[in-house]
Structure formats: C-alpha cells, structure tokens
Short mmCIF file of C-alpha atoms and ligand atoms in Angstrom, two decimals:
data_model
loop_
_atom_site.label_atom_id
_atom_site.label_comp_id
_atom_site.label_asym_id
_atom_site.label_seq_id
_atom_site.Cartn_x
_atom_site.Cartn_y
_atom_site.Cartn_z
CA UNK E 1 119.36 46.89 113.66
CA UNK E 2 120.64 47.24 117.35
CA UNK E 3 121.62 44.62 119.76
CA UNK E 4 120.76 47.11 123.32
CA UNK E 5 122.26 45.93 126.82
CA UNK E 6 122.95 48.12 129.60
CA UNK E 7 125.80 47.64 130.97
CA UNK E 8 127.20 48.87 134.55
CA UNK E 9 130.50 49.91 135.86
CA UNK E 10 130.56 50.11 139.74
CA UNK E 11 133.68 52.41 140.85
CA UNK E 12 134.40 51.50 144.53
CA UNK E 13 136.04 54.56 147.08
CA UNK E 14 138.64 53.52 149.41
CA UNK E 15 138.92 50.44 150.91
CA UNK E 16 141.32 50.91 153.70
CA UNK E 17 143.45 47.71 155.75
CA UNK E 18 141.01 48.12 158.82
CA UNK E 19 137.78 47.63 156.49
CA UNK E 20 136.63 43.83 156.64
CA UNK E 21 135.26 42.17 153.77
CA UNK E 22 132.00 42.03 155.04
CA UNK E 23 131.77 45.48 155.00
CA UNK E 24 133.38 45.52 151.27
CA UNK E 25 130.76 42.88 150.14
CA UNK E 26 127.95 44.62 151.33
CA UNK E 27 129.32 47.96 149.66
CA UNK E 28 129.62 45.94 146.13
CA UNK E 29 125.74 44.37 146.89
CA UNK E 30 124.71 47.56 147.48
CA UNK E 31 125.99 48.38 144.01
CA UNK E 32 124.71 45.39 142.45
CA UNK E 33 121.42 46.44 143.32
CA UNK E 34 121.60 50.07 141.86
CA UNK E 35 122.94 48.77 139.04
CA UNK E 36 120.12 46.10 138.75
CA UNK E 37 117.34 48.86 139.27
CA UNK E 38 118.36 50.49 136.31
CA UNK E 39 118.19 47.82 133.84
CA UNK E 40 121.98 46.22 133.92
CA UNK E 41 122.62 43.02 132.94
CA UNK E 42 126.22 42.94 133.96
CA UNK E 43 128.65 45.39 136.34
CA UNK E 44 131.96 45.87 136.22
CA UNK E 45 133.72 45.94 139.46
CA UNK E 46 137.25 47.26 140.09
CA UNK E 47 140.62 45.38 140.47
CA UNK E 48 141.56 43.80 143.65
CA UNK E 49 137.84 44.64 144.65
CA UNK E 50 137.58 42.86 147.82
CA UNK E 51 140.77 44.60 150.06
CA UNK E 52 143.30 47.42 149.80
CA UNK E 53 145.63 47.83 147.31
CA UNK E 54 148.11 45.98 149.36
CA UNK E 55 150.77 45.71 146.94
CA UNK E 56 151.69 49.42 147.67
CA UNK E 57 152.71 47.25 151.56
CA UNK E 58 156.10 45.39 151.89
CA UNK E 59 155.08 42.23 153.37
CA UNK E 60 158.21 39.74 153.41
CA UNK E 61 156.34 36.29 154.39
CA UNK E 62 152.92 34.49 153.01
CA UNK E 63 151.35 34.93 156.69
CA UNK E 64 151.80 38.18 156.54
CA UNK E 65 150.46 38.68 153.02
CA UNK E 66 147.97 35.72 152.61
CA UNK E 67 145.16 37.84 154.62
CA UNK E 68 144.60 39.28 151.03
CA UNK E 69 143.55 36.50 149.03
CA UNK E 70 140.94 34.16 148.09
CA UNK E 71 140.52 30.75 148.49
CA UNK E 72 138.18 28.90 146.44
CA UNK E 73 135.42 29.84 143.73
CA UNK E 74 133.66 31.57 144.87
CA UNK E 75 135.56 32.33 148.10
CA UNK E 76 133.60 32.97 151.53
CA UNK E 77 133.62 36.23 151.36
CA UNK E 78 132.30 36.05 148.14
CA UNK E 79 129.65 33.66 148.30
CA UNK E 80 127.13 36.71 149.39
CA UNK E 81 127.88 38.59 146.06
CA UNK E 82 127.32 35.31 143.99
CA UNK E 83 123.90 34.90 145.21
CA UNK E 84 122.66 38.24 145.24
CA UNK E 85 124.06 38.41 141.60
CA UNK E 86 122.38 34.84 140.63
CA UNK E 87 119.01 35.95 142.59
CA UNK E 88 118.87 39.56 140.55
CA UNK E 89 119.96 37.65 137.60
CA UNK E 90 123.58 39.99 136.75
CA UNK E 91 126.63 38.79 135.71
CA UNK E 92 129.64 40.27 136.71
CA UNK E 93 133.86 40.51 136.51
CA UNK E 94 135.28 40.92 140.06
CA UNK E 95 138.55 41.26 140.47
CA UNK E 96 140.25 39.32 143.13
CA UNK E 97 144.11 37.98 144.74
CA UNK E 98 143.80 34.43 144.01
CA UNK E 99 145.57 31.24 146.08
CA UNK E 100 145.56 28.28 144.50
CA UNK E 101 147.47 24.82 145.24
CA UNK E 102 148.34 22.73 142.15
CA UNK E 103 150.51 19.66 142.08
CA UNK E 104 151.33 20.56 145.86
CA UNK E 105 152.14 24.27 145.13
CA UNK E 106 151.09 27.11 146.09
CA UNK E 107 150.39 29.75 143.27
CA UNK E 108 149.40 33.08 143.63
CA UNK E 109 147.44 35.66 140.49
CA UNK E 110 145.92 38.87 140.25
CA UNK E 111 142.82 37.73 139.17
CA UNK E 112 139.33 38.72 137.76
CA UNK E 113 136.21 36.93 137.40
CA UNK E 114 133.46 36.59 134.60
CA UNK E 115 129.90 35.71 135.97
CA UNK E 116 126.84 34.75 133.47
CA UNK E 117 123.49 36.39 135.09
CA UNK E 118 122.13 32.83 135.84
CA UNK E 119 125.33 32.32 138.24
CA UNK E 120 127.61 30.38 136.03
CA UNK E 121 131.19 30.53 135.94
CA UNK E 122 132.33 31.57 132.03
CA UNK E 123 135.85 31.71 133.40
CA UNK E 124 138.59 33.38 134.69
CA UNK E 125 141.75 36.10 133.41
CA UNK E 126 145.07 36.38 135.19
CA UNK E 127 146.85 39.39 134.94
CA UNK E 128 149.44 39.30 132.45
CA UNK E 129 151.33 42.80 132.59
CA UNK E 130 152.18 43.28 136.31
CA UNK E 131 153.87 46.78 137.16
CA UNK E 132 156.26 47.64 139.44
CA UNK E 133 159.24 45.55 141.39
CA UNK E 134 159.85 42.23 142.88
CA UNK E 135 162.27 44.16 145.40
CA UNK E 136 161.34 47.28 147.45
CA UNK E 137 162.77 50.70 145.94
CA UNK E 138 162.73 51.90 149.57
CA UNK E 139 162.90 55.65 150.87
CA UNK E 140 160.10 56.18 148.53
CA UNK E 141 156.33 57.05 149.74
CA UNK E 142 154.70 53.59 148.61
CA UNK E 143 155.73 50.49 146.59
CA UNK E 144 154.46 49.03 143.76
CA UNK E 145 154.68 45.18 144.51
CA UNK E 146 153.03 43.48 141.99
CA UNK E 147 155.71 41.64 140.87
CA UNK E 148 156.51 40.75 144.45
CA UNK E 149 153.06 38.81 145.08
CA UNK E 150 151.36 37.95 141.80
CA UNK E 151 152.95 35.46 139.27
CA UNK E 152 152.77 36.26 135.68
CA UNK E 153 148.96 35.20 134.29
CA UNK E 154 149.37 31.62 132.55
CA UNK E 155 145.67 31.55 130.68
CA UNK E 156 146.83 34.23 127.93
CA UNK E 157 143.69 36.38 126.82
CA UNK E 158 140.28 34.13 126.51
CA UNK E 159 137.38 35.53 125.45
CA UNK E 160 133.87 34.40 126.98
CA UNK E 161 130.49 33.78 124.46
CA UNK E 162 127.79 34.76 126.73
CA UNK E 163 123.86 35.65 125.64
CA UNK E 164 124.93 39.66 125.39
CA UNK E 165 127.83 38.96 123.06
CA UNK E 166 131.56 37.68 123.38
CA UNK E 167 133.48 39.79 125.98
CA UNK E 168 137.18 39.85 127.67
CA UNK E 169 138.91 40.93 130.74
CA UNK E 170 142.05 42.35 131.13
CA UNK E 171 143.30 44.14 134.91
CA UNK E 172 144.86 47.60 135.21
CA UNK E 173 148.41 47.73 133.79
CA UNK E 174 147.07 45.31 130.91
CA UNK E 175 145.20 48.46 129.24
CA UNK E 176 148.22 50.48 128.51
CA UNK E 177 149.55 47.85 126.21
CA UNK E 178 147.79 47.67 122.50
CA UNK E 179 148.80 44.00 122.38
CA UNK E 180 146.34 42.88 125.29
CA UNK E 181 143.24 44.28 123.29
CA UNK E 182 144.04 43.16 120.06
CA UNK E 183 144.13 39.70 121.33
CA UNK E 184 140.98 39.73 122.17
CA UNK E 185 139.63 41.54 119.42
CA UNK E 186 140.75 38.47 117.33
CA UNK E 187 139.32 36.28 119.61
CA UNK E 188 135.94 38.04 119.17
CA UNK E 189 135.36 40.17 121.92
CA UNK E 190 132.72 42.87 121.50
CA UNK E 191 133.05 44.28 124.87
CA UNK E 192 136.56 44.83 127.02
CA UNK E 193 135.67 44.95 130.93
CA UNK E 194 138.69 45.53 133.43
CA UNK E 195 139.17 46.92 136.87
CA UNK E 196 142.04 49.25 138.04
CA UNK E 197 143.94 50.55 140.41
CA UNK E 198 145.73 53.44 139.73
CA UNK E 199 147.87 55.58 142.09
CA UNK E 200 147.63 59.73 141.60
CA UNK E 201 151.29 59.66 142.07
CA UNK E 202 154.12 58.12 139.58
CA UNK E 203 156.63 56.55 141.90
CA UNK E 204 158.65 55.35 138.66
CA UNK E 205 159.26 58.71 137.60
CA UNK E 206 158.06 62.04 138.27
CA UNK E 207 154.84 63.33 135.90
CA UNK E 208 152.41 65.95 136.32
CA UNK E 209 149.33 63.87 137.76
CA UNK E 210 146.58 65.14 135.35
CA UNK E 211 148.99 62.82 132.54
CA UNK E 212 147.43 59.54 135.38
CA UNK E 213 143.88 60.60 133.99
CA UNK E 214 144.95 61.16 130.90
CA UNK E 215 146.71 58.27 129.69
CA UNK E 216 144.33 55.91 131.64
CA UNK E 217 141.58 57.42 129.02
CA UNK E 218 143.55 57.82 126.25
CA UNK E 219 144.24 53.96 127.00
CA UNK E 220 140.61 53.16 126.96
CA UNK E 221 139.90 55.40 123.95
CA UNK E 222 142.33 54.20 121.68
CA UNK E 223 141.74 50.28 122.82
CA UNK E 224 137.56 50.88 122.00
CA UNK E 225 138.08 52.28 118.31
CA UNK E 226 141.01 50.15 117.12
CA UNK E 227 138.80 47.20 118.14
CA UNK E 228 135.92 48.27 117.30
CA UNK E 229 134.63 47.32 121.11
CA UNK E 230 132.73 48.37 124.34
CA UNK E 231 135.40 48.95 127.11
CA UNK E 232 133.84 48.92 130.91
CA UNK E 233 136.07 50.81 133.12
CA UNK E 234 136.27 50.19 137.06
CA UNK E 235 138.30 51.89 139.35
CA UNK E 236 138.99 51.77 142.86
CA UNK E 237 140.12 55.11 143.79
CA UNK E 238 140.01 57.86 146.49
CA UNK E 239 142.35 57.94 149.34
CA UNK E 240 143.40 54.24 150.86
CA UNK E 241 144.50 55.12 154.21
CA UNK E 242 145.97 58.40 152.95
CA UNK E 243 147.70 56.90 149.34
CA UNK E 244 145.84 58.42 146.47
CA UNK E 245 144.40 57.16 143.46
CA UNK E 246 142.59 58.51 140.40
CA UNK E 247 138.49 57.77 139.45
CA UNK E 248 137.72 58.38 135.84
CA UNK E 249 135.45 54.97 135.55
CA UNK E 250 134.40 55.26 132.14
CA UNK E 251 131.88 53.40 129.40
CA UNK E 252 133.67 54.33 126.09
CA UNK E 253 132.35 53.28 122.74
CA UNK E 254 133.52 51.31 119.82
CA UNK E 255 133.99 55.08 118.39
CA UNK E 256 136.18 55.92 120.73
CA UNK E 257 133.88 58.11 122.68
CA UNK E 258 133.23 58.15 126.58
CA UNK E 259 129.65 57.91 127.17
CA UNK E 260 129.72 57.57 130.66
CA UNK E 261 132.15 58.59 133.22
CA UNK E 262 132.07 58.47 137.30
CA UNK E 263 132.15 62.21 138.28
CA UNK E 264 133.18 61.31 142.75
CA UNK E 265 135.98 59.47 144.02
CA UNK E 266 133.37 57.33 145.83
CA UNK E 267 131.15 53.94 145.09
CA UNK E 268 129.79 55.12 141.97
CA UNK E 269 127.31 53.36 139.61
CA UNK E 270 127.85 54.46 136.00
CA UNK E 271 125.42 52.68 133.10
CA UNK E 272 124.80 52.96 129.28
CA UNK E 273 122.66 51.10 127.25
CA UNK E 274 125.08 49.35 124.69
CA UNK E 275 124.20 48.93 121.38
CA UNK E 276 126.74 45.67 120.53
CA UNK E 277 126.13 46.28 117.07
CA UNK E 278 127.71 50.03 116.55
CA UNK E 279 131.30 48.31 116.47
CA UNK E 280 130.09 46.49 113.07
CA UNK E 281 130.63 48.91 110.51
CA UNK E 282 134.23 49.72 111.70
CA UNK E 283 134.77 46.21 111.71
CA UNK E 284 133.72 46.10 108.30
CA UNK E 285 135.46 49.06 106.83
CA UNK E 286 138.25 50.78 108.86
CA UNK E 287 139.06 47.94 110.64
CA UNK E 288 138.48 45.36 108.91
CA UNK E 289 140.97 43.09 110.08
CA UNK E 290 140.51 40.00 107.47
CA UNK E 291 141.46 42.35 104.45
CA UNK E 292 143.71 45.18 106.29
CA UNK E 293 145.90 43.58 108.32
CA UNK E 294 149.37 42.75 107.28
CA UNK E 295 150.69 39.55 109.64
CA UNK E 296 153.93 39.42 107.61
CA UNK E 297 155.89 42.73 109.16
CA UNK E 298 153.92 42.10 112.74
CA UNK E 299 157.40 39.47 113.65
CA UNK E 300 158.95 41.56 116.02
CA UNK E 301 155.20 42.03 118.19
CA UNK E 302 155.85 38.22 119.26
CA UNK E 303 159.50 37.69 118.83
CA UNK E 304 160.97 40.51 120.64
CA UNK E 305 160.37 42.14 123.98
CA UNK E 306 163.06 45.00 123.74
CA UNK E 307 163.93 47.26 121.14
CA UNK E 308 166.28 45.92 119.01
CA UNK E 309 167.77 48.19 115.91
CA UNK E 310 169.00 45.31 113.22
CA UNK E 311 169.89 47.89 110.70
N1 CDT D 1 147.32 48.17 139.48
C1 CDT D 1 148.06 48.59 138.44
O1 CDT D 1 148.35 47.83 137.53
N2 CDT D 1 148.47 49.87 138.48
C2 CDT D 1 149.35 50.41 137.50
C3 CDT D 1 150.26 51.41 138.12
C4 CDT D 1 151.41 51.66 137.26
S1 CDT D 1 152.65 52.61 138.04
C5 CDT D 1 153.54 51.40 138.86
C6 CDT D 1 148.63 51.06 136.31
O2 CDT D 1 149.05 50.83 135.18
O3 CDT D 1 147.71 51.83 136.50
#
C-alpha cells in the first residue's frame, strides 16, 4: 500500500536589504501557485524567508535591527501568503525573525512556521542550534550573528499530526546535528521540512567550498535513512548583495536518496510525490527503534555537551 502526497520545496534567490517585503511575498505567492498547479499539498520555504540574511550585518541597537522581524501571527507582511495558501488550500513552513513580548519582555527567535492547507496554525519551531558569535570577529568579509540576535529556541523539537502524516521542522544549523532528527523521529515524524541559509564561504575556518554542498547533503542524507523520513530542503541562496550562498534544495527519501534537487540559484519550485509509507519497512527492520536501540550507553548524548575522556 502507498500513502502518495506531493510535496514542494520552494528555493528562493537573493533577497537583498533594498528588496521590500512586498516584493518578497509576492515572489513566495508566485511560488505557492506553481507549486499548487502541480499537485502540492504543502511547500517548503527557506529560512529567514521574508528579508536578507541579516545576521551576516553588525547592527548594535534593536532600532537598527528590529526592521527584520515579525510581529504577530501571521505578521502584515504575511497576511497575503496566509490567504493565498488557505484559498489554494496548501500548507506550508515559513521561516521567519520573530518579536515577541512576554511578561513585559521583549524576546527575539529564529523561527519557522507550520501551516495546515485549511489555514490553521499546527504550531511553531524555534531554532535551537544557532551558529556563529554573539561578538563580531571583525576584519573578516561577513559575520555570522546568530547568536547576537536570536535567543536559544525554548519549545525543544514538537512534532505536528496533520491529514498527510506527522511532520517536524528544524532551521539550518539544526540539520548538521544527528540529535535534532532523532528527536523527532521519536516523536513520530514521517517527514523533516527546514529552510537554510548557507554561506559559500566558511568564515570559521578555511574549507574548499564544494565540502558547503557536500556536507549540507550528506546532512540531509544521513538524517532521511537513520529516521526512516522525508526531509524537504529550502534554501535561500544566490548572491545577497554580493555575499554568496549555496542552492542544493533537495527532496531526499527515507532511503537516503535525493529525488529532487533545485538545479539554479534562483526561486525554484522542486516537487515529488511522497509515498509516506516507504519509511515503514526500515522502521520495522533496520531501524527499528523499539527493539534496536540501546538507551542505557546513550548518557553522555544528554548529560554532556563537551568531550569529556573519564578513562
Ligand atoms: N543559517 C545557518 O544556520 N547557517 C549555518 C552556517 C554555519 S557557518 C557559521 C549553517 O549551518 O549552514
């Protein structure tokens, strides 16, 4: 038996700090709809969708950096998205800079979005592993100020139940560490969507840049077949006022396979019909996780961030 959905991904070019986010919007409508014309029931759209990567910026006060976030759920610039999406009847994951006040304070997250096809809100992910510095490096090409803006994500990993299956969201950074997919997996999820933002060059130390591609898909590769799960794969990528960053949106199966990849550095719509059932008999053999795995020696996974040799 097969359980087919098409899914989308929509890769987004360059979105540079003159571009409004009208114009951004109407480029991720515009997406929507190609997505919708060929069958998808949900699109993945990239990290940070709506502006620049602007943690690459050093901004030193919240005037100068609160141009970059959202407000409310969904935000006004938003709101046009929402209703196309509710009107075609797609869900979504959007990935936004979220302002909230709580208790009088003001909290800021890297944030993404799940949206059922009928317009409901299943719920929201913070980003957990933020790259980068707090502090400016300096004499260096870019930053990488994630840690700067963003707090640390405070709603752990949750995993939505919607009418296609159970999926999760994770942002960027999140996908090179095993622990943020396993999570889910044991929370159910059946399909892994995130959004990215990757930059060609390594400012933490010097690599060749074909390793950026490389260990972005080996990241998705290895996170699909140890979990048995659909990963949707959305970059924003292309030059951002001159600062590069890699494509390489991908589809990749619960094998481990890429069945669909974005070939431009442009707004790209990628789909694949899903089948949410090929995962099952890897969940029932290889990993099977109720008989194979062994919780006893996995202390150190929660206990310890460092290395630490005991012996
Ligand atoms: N946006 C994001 O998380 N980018 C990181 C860059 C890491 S290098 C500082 C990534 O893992 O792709």
């Amino acid at each position: 038996m097969s359980r087919n959905v098409v899914f989308a991904v929509a890769q987004m070019g360059p979105v540079h700090l003159a571009d409004t986010r009208a114009q951004t919007v109407a480029r991720l409508i515009e997406m929507l709809r190609e997505a919708h014309g060929r069958g998808a029931r949900w699109v993945t759209f990239p990290e940070l969708a709506l502006t620049t990567f602007f943690p690459r910026y050093i901004y030193d006060t919240p005037e100068e950096y609160d141009a970059f976030f959202e407000e409310g759920l969904p935000s006004p610039a938003m709101v046009p998205l929402f209703d196309e999406a509710r009107k075609l009847g797609v869900g979504f994951y959007l990935g936004y800079a979220e302002k909230i006040t709580e208790d009088g304070q003001v909290r800021r997250f890297n944030t993404s979005v799940l949206v059922a096809p009928d317009g409901t809100i299943l719920g929201k992910y913070r980003k957990i592993h933020l790259p980068g510095t707090k502090d400016p490096i300096g004499d260096i090409e870019f930053e990488h100020l994630e840690k700067r803006y963003f707090e640390v994500g405070d709603l752990g990993f949750p995993t939505y139940g919607t009418d296609d299956g159970r999926f999760g969201m994770c942002i960027c950074n999140d996908r090179r560490w095993p622990e943020t997919f396993r999570v889910m997996a044991l929370r159910g999820a059946e399909v892994f969507m995130l959004g990215y933002n990757t930059p060609t060059r390594n400012i933490h130390y010097p690599e060749p840049a074909h390793l950026r591609e490389y260990h972005h898909r080996l990241s998705l590769e290895s996170a699909a077949y140890q979990n048995a799960a659909w990963v949707m794969a959305a970059a924003k990528c292309g030059s951002e006022d001159g600062f590069a960053m890699i494509g390489g949106s991908a589809i990749v199966s619960p094998t481990g396979e890429v069945v669909a990849r974005a070939a431009s550095e442009d707004d790209e719509v990628i789909t694949f019909s899903c089948d949410l059932d090929l995962g099952a008999y890897i969940r029932r053999s290889v990993f099977d996780f109720a008989r194979h795995r062994r919780i006893e020696h996995y202390g150190p996974i929660t206990s310890q961030t460092a290395i630490e040799v005991t012996e």
